mmCIF file of C-alpha atoms in Angstrom:
data_model
loop_
_atom_site.group_PDB
_atom_site.id
_atom_site.type_symbol
_atom_site.label_atom_id
_atom_site.label_comp_id
_atom_site.label_asym_id
_atom_site.label_seq_id
_atom_site.Cartn_x
_atom_site.Cartn_y
_atom_site.Cartn_z
ATOM 1 C CA UNK A 1298 0.000 0.000 0.000
ATOM 2 C CA UNK A 1299 2.869 2.354 0.801
ATOM 3 C CA UNK A 1300 4.483 1.783 -2.582
ATOM 4 C CA UNK A 1301 1.165 2.451 -4.305
ATOM 5 C CA UNK A 1302 0.651 5.699 -2.364
ATOM 6 C CA UNK A 1303 4.159 6.877 -3.166
ATOM 7 C CA UNK A 1304 3.677 6.003 -6.826
ATOM 8 C CA UNK A 1305 0.474 8.053 -6.921
ATOM 9 C CA UNK A 1306 2.154 10.958 -5.102
ATOM 10 C CA UNK A 1307 5.162 10.975 -7.399
ATOM 11 C CA UNK A 1308 3.004 10.916 -10.506
ATOM 12 C CA UNK A 1309 0.781 13.747 -9.307
ATOM 13 C CA UNK A 1310 3.692 15.886 -8.136
ATOM 14 C CA UNK A 1311 5.546 15.550 -11.403
ATOM 15 C CA UNK A 1312 5.383 18.858 -13.283
ATOM 16 C CA UNK A 1313 5.778 17.089 -16.604
ATOM 17 C CA UNK A 1314 4.645 13.488 -16.569
ATOM 18 C CA UNK A 1315 6.678 11.468 -19.017
ATOM 19 C CA UNK A 1316 5.750 7.828 -19.143
ATOM 20 C CA UNK A 1317 7.393 5.500 -21.598
ATOM 21 C CA UNK A 1318 5.465 2.645 -23.129
ATOM 22 C CA UNK A 1319 8.074 0.290 -21.753
ATOM 23 C CA UNK A 1320 7.620 1.525 -18.185
ATOM 24 C CA UNK A 1321 3.943 0.683 -18.163
ATOM 25 C CA UNK A 1322 3.933 -2.355 -20.394
ATOM 26 C CA UNK A 1323 3.805 -4.675 -17.379
ATOM 27 C CA UNK A 1324 0.371 -4.248 -15.772
ATOM 28 C CA UNK A 1325 0.124 -3.412 -12.111
ATOM 29 C CA UNK A 1326 -3.379 -4.769 -11.949
ATOM 30 C CA UNK A 1327 -4.853 -7.166 -14.465
ATOM 31 C CA UNK A 1328 -8.515 -7.748 -15.020
ATOM 32 C CA UNK A 1329 -10.181 -10.622 -16.782
ATOM 33 C CA UNK A 1330 -13.394 -9.801 -18.520
ATOM 34 C CA UNK A 1331 -15.890 -11.559 -20.731
ATOM 35 C CA UNK A 1332 -17.704 -9.829 -23.583
ATOM 36 C CA UNK A 1333 -19.974 -11.699 -25.990
ATOM 37 C CA UNK A 1334 -18.791 -15.009 -24.580
ATOM 38 C CA UNK A 1335 -15.148 -14.321 -25.471
ATOM 39 C CA UNK A 1336 -12.759 -14.178 -22.533
ATOM 40 C CA UNK A 1337 -9.774 -11.889 -22.646
ATOM 41 C CA UNK A 1338 -7.347 -10.211 -20.280
ATOM 42 C CA UNK A 1339 -7.414 -6.416 -19.823
ATOM 43 C CA UNK A 1340 -4.854 -4.620 -17.698
ATOM 44 C CA UNK A 1341 -5.977 -1.873 -15.339
ATOM 45 C CA UNK A 1342 -2.712 -0.236 -16.310
ATOM 46 C CA UNK A 1343 -2.373 -0.588 -20.071
ATOM 47 C CA UNK A 1344 0.447 0.611 -22.324
ATOM 48 C CA UNK A 1345 0.368 4.362 -22.774
ATOM 49 C CA UNK A 1346 -0.934 4.240 -26.361
ATOM 50 C CA UNK A 1347 -3.867 2.097 -25.286
ATOM 51 C CA UNK A 1348 -4.647 4.463 -22.428
ATOM 52 C CA UNK A 1349 -4.655 7.446 -24.771
ATOM 53 C CA UNK A 1350 -6.999 5.695 -27.201
ATOM 54 C CA UNK A 1351 -9.342 4.728 -24.353
ATOM 55 C CA UNK A 1352 -9.746 8.284 -23.107
ATOM 56 C CA UNK A 1353 -12.724 10.150 -24.492
ATOM 57 C CA UNK A 1354 -12.177 13.759 -23.510
ATOM 58 C CA UNK A 1355 -10.122 15.257 -20.736
ATOM 59 C CA UNK A 1356 -12.668 17.964 -20.104
ATOM 60 C CA UNK A 1357 -15.791 15.788 -20.196
ATOM 61 C CA UNK A 1358 -18.261 16.627 -17.443
ATOM 62 C CA UNK A 1359 -21.556 14.890 -16.870
ATOM 63 C CA UNK A 1360 -24.725 16.923 -17.286
ATOM 64 C CA UNK A 1361 -26.849 17.516 -14.178
ATOM 65 C CA UNK A 1362 -28.198 14.242 -12.879
ATOM 66 C CA UNK A 1363 -26.113 12.113 -15.202
ATOM 67 C CA UNK A 1364 -24.247 9.062 -13.977
ATOM 68 C CA UNK A 1365 -20.807 9.747 -12.516
ATOM 69 C CA UNK A 1366 -19.796 6.271 -11.372
ATOM 70 C CA UNK A 1367 -21.337 3.060 -12.672
ATOM 71 C CA UNK A 1368 -20.113 -0.308 -11.410
ATOM 72 C CA UNK A 1369 -21.661 -3.554 -12.629
ATOM 73 C CA UNK A 1370 -21.056 -7.093 -11.353
ATOM 74 C CA UNK A 1371 -17.533 -6.274 -10.186
ATOM 75 C CA UNK A 1372 -15.490 -9.198 -8.906
ATOM 76 C CA UNK A 1373 -11.920 -9.051 -7.623
ATOM 77 C CA UNK A 1374 -9.368 -11.076 -5.723
ATOM 78 C CA UNK A 1375 -6.175 -10.547 -3.770
ATOM 79 C CA UNK A 1376 -3.423 -10.594 -6.388
ATOM 80 C CA UNK A 1377 -0.902 -12.437 -4.226
ATOM 81 C CA UNK A 1378 -3.106 -15.152 -2.695
ATOM 82 C CA UNK A 1379 -5.976 -15.423 -5.175
ATOM 83 C CA UNK A 1380 -8.555 -15.035 -2.402
ATOM 84 C CA UNK A 1381 -11.855 -13.696 -3.775
ATOM 85 C CA UNK A 1382 -12.994 -10.525 -2.013
ATOM 86 C CA UNK A 1383 -15.559 -8.854 -4.273
ATOM 87 C CA UNK A 1384 -18.322 -11.091 -5.562
ATOM 88 C CA UNK A 1385 -20.489 -9.046 -7.898
ATOM 89 C CA UNK A 1386 -20.698 -5.439 -6.673
ATOM 90 C CA UNK A 1387 -23.178 -3.257 -8.554
ATOM 91 C CA UNK A 1388 -23.497 0.437 -7.717
ATOM 92 C CA UNK A 1389 -24.552 3.595 -9.592
ATOM 93 C CA UNK A 1390 -23.855 7.111 -8.314
ATOM 94 C CA UNK A 1391 -25.241 10.168 -10.084
ATOM 95 C CA UNK A 1392 -24.212 13.796 -9.892
ATOM 96 C CA UNK A 1393 -25.165 15.431 -6.617
ATOM 97 C CA UNK A 1394 -25.756 12.115 -4.813
ATOM 98 C CA UNK A 1395 -24.227 10.962 -1.545
ATOM 99 C CA UNK A 1396 -24.015 7.218 -0.926
ATOM 100 C CA UNK A 1397 -22.788 5.288 2.103
ATOM 101 C CA UNK A 1398 -21.636 1.686 2.337
ATOM 102 C CA UNK A 1399 -21.771 -0.080 5.695
ATOM 103 C CA UNK A 1400 -20.742 -3.599 6.576
ATOM 104 C CA UNK A 1401 -18.792 -5.797 8.953
ATOM 105 C CA UNK A 1402 -15.010 -5.882 8.931
ATOM 106 C CA UNK A 1403 -13.856 -8.046 6.048
ATOM 107 C CA UNK A 1404 -17.012 -7.562 4.012
ATOM 108 C CA UNK A 1405 -15.079 -5.942 1.128
ATOM 109 C CA UNK A 1406 -15.803 -2.241 1.648
ATOM 110 C CA UNK A 1407 -12.230 -0.979 1.575
ATOM 111 C CA UNK A 1408 -11.218 -3.463 -1.108
ATOM 112 C CA UNK A 1409 -13.975 -2.042 -3.309
ATOM 113 C CA UNK A 1410 -12.589 1.487 -2.974
ATOM 114 C CA UNK A 1411 -9.023 0.367 -3.680
ATOM 115 C CA UNK A 1412 -10.038 -1.582 -6.768
ATOM 116 C CA UNK A 1413 -11.772 1.528 -8.133
ATOM 117 C CA UNK A 1414 -8.592 3.601 -7.879
ATOM 118 C CA UNK A 1415 -6.326 0.839 -9.196
ATOM 119 C CA UNK A 1416 -4.502 -0.542 -6.153
ATOM 120 C CA UNK A 1417 -2.010 -3.187 -7.359
ATOM 121 C CA UNK A 1418 -2.724 -5.569 -4.477
ATOM 122 C CA UNK A 1419 -6.039 -6.538 -6.086
ATOM 123 C CA UNK A 1420 -6.889 -8.128 -9.412
ATOM 124 C CA UNK A 1421 -10.169 -7.513 -11.176
ATOM 125 C CA UNK A 1422 -11.654 -10.796 -12.392
ATOM 126 C CA UNK A 1423 -14.960 -9.613 -13.846
ATOM 127 C CA UNK A 1424 -17.452 -6.816 -14.260
ATOM 128 C CA UNK A 1425 -17.062 -3.200 -15.332
ATOM 129 C CA UNK A 1426 -16.556 0.244 -13.804
ATOM 130 C CA UNK A 1427 -17.107 3.507 -15.674
ATOM 131 C CA UNK A 1428 -16.438 7.039 -14.429
ATOM 132 C CA UNK A 1429 -18.003 9.881 -16.435
ATOM 133 C CA UNK A 1430 -18.470 7.398 -19.255
ATOM 134 C CA UNK A 1431 -14.824 6.316 -19.319
ATOM 135 C CA UNK A 1432 -13.568 2.816 -18.535
ATOM 136 C CA UNK A 1433 -11.722 3.025 -15.216
ATOM 137 C CA UNK A 1434 -9.835 -0.188 -15.871
ATOM 138 C CA UNK A 1435 -8.363 1.294 -19.052
ATOM 139 C CA UNK A 1436 -6.632 4.001 -16.987
ATOM 140 C CA UNK A 1437 -3.510 4.029 -14.845
ATOM 141 C CA UNK A 1438 -4.194 4.908 -11.176
ATOM 142 C CA UNK A 1439 -2.793 8.433 -11.531
ATOM 143 C CA UNK A 1440 -4.927 9.014 -14.627
ATOM 144 C CA UNK A 1441 -8.046 8.166 -12.635
ATOM 145 C CA UNK A 1442 -7.068 10.839 -10.109
ATOM 146 C CA UNK A 1443 -6.497 13.436 -12.835
ATOM 147 C CA UNK A 1444 -9.936 12.653 -14.262
ATOM 148 C CA UNK A 1445 -11.555 13.595 -10.948
ATOM 149 C CA UNK A 1446 -11.754 10.400 -8.863
ATOM 150 C CA UNK A 1447 -10.473 10.941 -5.312
ATOM 151 C CA UNK A 1448 -9.904 8.404 -2.542
ATOM 152 C CA UNK A 1449 -9.216 9.376 1.049
ATOM 153 C CA UNK A 1450 -7.278 6.533 2.675
ATOM 154 C CA UNK A 1451 -8.069 5.083 6.101
ATOM 155 C CA UNK A 1452 -4.458 5.503 7.218
ATOM 156 C CA UNK A 1453 -2.617 8.137 5.145
ATOM 157 C CA UNK A 1454 1.151 7.610 5.197
ATOM 158 C CA UNK A 1455 3.810 10.193 5.938
ATOM 159 C CA UNK A 1456 5.890 11.657 3.110
ATOM 160 C CA UNK A 1457 9.054 13.059 4.721
ATOM 161 C CA UNK A 1458 10.833 15.874 2.911
ATOM 162 C CA UNK A 1459 7.817 17.000 0.891
ATOM 163 C CA UNK A 1460 6.006 20.078 2.190
ATOM 164 C CA UNK A 1461 2.256 20.274 2.063
ATOM 165 C CA UNK A 1462 2.472 23.474 0.019
ATOM 166 C CA UNK A 1463 4.592 21.874 -2.699
ATOM 167 C CA UNK A 1464 2.550 18.685 -2.713
ATOM 168 C CA UNK A 1465 -0.784 20.498 -2.947
ATOM 169 C CA UNK A 1466 0.412 22.860 -5.692
ATOM 170 C CA UNK A 1467 1.844 20.035 -7.811
ATOM 171 C CA UNK A 1468 -1.371 18.082 -7.298
ATOM 172 C CA UNK A 1469 -3.476 21.098 -8.251
ATOM 173 C CA UNK A 1470 -1.442 21.806 -11.384
ATOM 174 C CA UNK A 1471 -1.584 18.202 -12.601
ATOM 175 C CA UNK A 1472 -5.368 18.404 -12.379
ATOM 176 C CA UNK A 1473 -5.452 21.821 -14.068
ATOM 177 C CA UNK A 1474 -3.242 20.603 -16.933
ATOM 178 C CA UNK A 1475 -5.572 17.673 -17.438
ATOM 179 C CA UNK A 1476 -8.528 20.048 -17.736
ATOM 180 C CA UNK A 1477 -6.642 22.330 -20.124
ATOM 181 C CA UNK A 1478 -6.273 25.126 -17.568
ATOM 182 C CA UNK A 1479 -3.241 27.323 -16.888
ATOM 183 C CA UNK A 1480 -0.937 26.143 -14.111
ATOM 184 C CA UNK A 1481 -0.602 28.271 -10.973
ATOM 185 C CA UNK A 1482 2.720 29.695 -9.811
ATOM 186 C CA UNK A 1483 3.419 29.709 -6.030
ATOM 187 C CA UNK A 1484 1.885 33.132 -5.443
ATOM 188 C CA UNK A 1485 -1.212 32.385 -7.521
ATOM 189 C CA UNK A 1486 -1.613 29.067 -5.763
ATOM 190 C CA UNK A 1487 -1.508 30.706 -2.347
ATOM 191 C CA UNK A 1488 -4.329 32.977 -3.466
ATOM 192 C CA UNK A 1489 -6.237 29.899 -4.671
ATOM 193 C CA UNK A 1490 -5.598 27.969 -1.454
ATOM 194 C CA UNK A 1491 -6.185 30.618 1.226
ATOM 195 C CA UNK A 1492 -9.993 30.778 0.829
ATOM 196 C CA UNK A 1493 -10.142 26.983 1.016
ATOM 197 C CA UNK A 1494 -8.211 26.954 4.291
ATOM 198 C CA UNK A 1495 -10.603 29.531 5.692
ATOM 199 C CA UNK A 1496 -13.646 27.703 4.353
ATOM 200 C CA UNK A 1497 -12.511 24.430 5.924
ATOM 201 C CA UNK A 1498 -11.455 26.121 9.174
ATOM 202 C CA UNK A 1499 -7.917 24.796 8.818
ATOM 203 C CA UNK A 1500 -4.743 26.159 10.392
ATOM 204 C CA UNK A 1501 -2.418 27.693 7.739
ATOM 205 C CA UNK A 1502 0.514 26.123 9.597
ATOM 206 C CA UNK A 1503 -0.442 22.881 7.814
ATOM 207 C CA UNK A 1504 1.170 24.300 4.694
ATOM 208 C CA UNK A 1505 4.668 24.542 6.156
ATOM 209 C CA UNK A 1506 4.691 20.965 7.473
ATOM 210 C CA UNK A 1507 5.726 17.879 5.538
ATOM 211 C CA UNK A 1508 2.900 15.715 4.215
ATOM 212 C CA UNK A 1509 1.354 13.953 7.234
ATOM 213 C CA UNK A 1510 4.714 13.870 9.057
ATOM 214 C CA UNK A 1511 4.098 13.957 12.795
ATOM 215 C CA UNK A 1512 0.382 14.535 12.255
ATOM 216 C CA UNK A 1513 -2.207 13.217 14.684
ATOM 217 C CA UNK A 1514 -4.978 10.995 13.339
ATOM 218 C CA UNK A 1515 -7.335 13.949 13.196
ATOM 219 C CA UNK A 1516 -4.786 16.144 11.428
ATOM 220 C CA UNK A 1517 -4.193 13.473 8.791
ATOM 221 C CA UNK A 1518 -7.918 13.280 8.088
ATOM 222 C CA UNK A 1519 -8.156 17.075 7.838
ATOM 223 C CA UNK A 1520 -5.216 17.058 5.465
ATOM 224 C CA UNK A 1521 -6.986 14.510 3.266
ATOM 225 C CA UNK A 1522 -10.005 16.819 3.091
ATOM 226 C CA UNK A 1523 -7.721 19.722 2.161
ATOM 227 C CA UNK A 1524 -6.305 17.621 -0.688
ATOM 228 C CA UNK A 1525 -9.854 16.922 -1.835
ATOM 229 C CA UNK A 1526 -10.632 20.645 -1.783
ATOM 230 C CA UNK A 1527 -7.554 21.400 -3.895
ATOM 231 C CA UNK A 1528 -8.272 18.646 -6.412
ATOM 232 C CA UNK A 1529 -11.917 19.756 -6.786
ATOM 233 C CA UNK A 1530 -12.729 16.185 -7.777
ATOM 234 C CA UNK A 1531 -16.120 15.311 -9.211
ATOM 235 C CA UNK A 1532 -16.293 11.983 -7.348
ATOM 236 C CA UNK A 1533 -14.914 11.517 -3.842
ATOM 237 C CA UNK A 1534 -14.575 8.261 -1.927
ATOM 238 C CA UNK A 1535 -13.945 8.693 1.798
ATOM 239 C CA UNK A 1536 -12.892 5.433 3.420
ATOM 240 C CA UNK A 1537 -13.699 5.579 7.147
ATOM 241 C CA UNK A 1538 -12.914 9.272 7.354
ATOM 242 C CA UNK A 1539 -14.484 9.166 10.827
ATOM 243 C CA UNK A 1540 -12.187 6.515 12.303
ATOM 244 C CA UNK A 1541 -10.028 7.687 15.194
ATOM 245 C CA UNK A 1542 -11.680 11.107 15.440
ATOM 246 C CA UNK A 1543 -12.980 12.651 18.632
ATOM 247 C CA UNK A 1544 -16.326 14.431 18.647
ATOM 248 C CA UNK A 1545 -14.921 17.869 17.832
ATOM 249 C CA UNK A 1546 -12.648 16.602 15.059
ATOM 250 C CA UNK A 1547 -15.489 14.597 13.542
ATOM 251 C CA UNK A 1548 -17.724 17.662 13.540
ATOM 252 C CA UNK A 1549 -15.036 19.728 11.785
ATOM 253 C CA UNK A 1550 -14.369 17.045 9.174
ATOM 254 C CA UNK A 1551 -18.086 16.475 8.538
ATOM 255 C CA UNK A 1552 -18.661 20.205 8.133
ATOM 256 C CA UNK A 1553 -15.840 20.394 5.592
ATOM 257 C CA UNK A 1554 -17.186 17.394 3.674
ATOM 258 C CA UNK A 1555 -20.643 18.971 3.497
ATOM 259 C CA UNK A 1556 -19.152 22.132 2.020
ATOM 260 C CA UNK A 1557 -17.195 20.203 -0.589
ATOM 261 C CA UNK A 1558 -20.070 17.976 -1.705
ATOM 262 C CA UNK A 1559 -22.401 20.841 -2.560
ATOM 263 C CA UNK A 1560 -23.612 21.101 -6.147
ATOM 264 C CA UNK A 1561 -23.079 18.310 -8.631
ATOM 265 C CA UNK A 1562 -20.301 16.425 -6.826
ATOM 266 C CA UNK A 1563 -20.672 12.723 -6.090
ATOM 267 C CA UNK A 1564 -19.699 11.278 -2.707
ATOM 268 C CA UNK A 1565 -19.248 7.725 -1.432
ATOM 269 C CA UNK A 1566 -18.741 7.214 2.311
ATOM 270 C CA UNK A 1567 -17.415 4.008 3.833
ATOM 271 C CA UNK A 1568 -18.271 3.825 7.525
ATOM 272 C CA UNK A 1569 -19.255 1.616 10.433
ATOM 273 C CA UNK A 1570 -21.131 4.239 12.384
ATOM 274 C CA UNK A 1571 -24.347 6.213 12.172
ATOM 275 C CA UNK A 1572 -22.707 9.214 13.846
ATOM 276 C CA UNK A 1573 -20.999 10.221 10.584
ATOM 277 C CA UNK A 1574 -24.207 9.797 8.604
ATOM 278 C CA UNK A 1575 -26.048 12.005 11.091
ATOM 279 C CA UNK A 1576 -23.680 14.810 10.076
ATOM 280 C CA UNK A 1577 -23.230 13.997 6.367
ATOM 281 C CA UNK A 1578 -26.661 12.799 5.313
ATOM 282 C CA UNK A 1579 -26.609 10.196 2.522
ATOM 283 C CA UNK A 1580 -29.245 9.797 -0.167
ATOM 284 C CA UNK A 1581 -28.699 6.035 -0.151
ATOM 285 C CA UNK A 1582 -27.243 3.572 2.343
ATOM 286 C CA UNK A 1583 -25.954 0.205 1.110
ATOM 287 C CA UNK A 1584 -25.079 -2.838 3.170
ATOM 288 C CA UNK A 1585 -22.202 -4.997 1.991
ATOM 289 C CA UNK A 1586 -21.792 -8.633 2.985
ATOM 290 C CA UNK A 1587 -19.291 -11.151 1.649
ATOM 291 C CA UNK A 1588 -18.145 -8.843 -1.111
ATOM 292 C CA UNK A 1589 -21.574 -7.915 -2.440
ATOM 293 C CA UNK A 1590 -24.176 -5.202 -1.803
ATOM 294 C CA UNK A 1591 -27.135 -7.067 -0.336
ATOM 295 C CA UNK A 1592 -29.435 -4.238 0.729
ATOM 296 C CA UNK A 1593 -30.050 -0.601 -0.246
ATOM 297 C CA UNK A 1594 -32.262 1.966 1.413
ATOM 298 C CA UNK A 1595 -32.228 5.355 3.125
ATOM 299 C CA UNK A 1596 -30.565 6.476 6.349
ATOM 300 C CA UNK A 1597 -33.028 4.410 8.374
ATOM 301 C CA UNK A 1598 -30.852 1.384 7.583
ATOM 302 C CA UNK A 1599 -28.015 3.000 9.539
ATOM 303 C CA UNK A 1600 -30.317 3.584 12.495
ATOM 304 C CA UNK A 1601 -31.449 -0.030 12.347
ATOM 305 C CA UNK A 1602 -27.841 -1.259 12.331
ATOM 306 C CA UNK A 1603 -26.973 1.024 15.233
ATOM 307 C CA UNK A 1604 -29.824 -0.410 17.300
ATOM 308 C CA UNK A 1605 -29.834 -4.080 16.379
ATOM 309 C CA UNK A 1606 -26.624 -4.831 14.492
ATOM 310 C CA UNK A 1607 -26.404 -6.707 11.212
ATOM 311 C CA UNK A 1608 -28.559 -9.517 12.556
ATOM 312 C CA UNK A 1609 -31.490 -7.086 12.507
ATOM 313 C CA UNK A 1610 -31.324 -6.969 8.687
ATOM 314 C CA UNK A 1611 -31.801 -10.722 8.260
#
């Protein structure tokens, strides 16, 4: 996981991303699919030429109410052991919608999020996933991020020697280049970032510190939300953003998330607890068991789980 995170960070921070066909010819994550009864192997990280052909338009944005993320019958296994984790996940998220997935430990919630962003520890064995009409599994992990798919990790790692300011600006400019916008110099970026710090009620001292180095659990989660604000991603996946937070920190993080999800942004929350969903109200709550979504409803499902546990859903 650490190697994956560093690979993503290095790619995003690169001012000019130069990827040779040879460097990506060996797939990090392979996926086996079946179309029209013909089985073939498709890499989640394809050679660069194939990735370029697969992309539709860098500036494509869904119209109001259109589908942002569409996952159908997704199956996946642990690449090293071959253990099946996802067993047919189907989920559709439209613009402006907030979804939450709840489930026991080991039910596949976090694996699902990692497969969507291209984590190399997992291998897709079936199904499809499209983001803004583009095939996610035809993109390298960093390309998915540039297109507007953001994942907040449960346990963000430290990146010694890289300041938050530099990291955030490089990240911002990679996204801007992808959208055909002019890159920001340090002074322009500070002007872009300052209102976001104020909006999210974040201490400007974050900027001078190295990425997550010496941060408390709550500070790491706040820093993830700041990264989301800078990326201005259309689809955000927050994996247990509430874990390890005290009441005050949770309230601050939830308030920031509510600000960032306004408008046509899509949001997927992974959580065990109703307390987060009381602060960030979802349109739909899904229950995952044994690598598959088995029930979908409104926030009342969370209240039912809080009161009676998963046995109450049987």
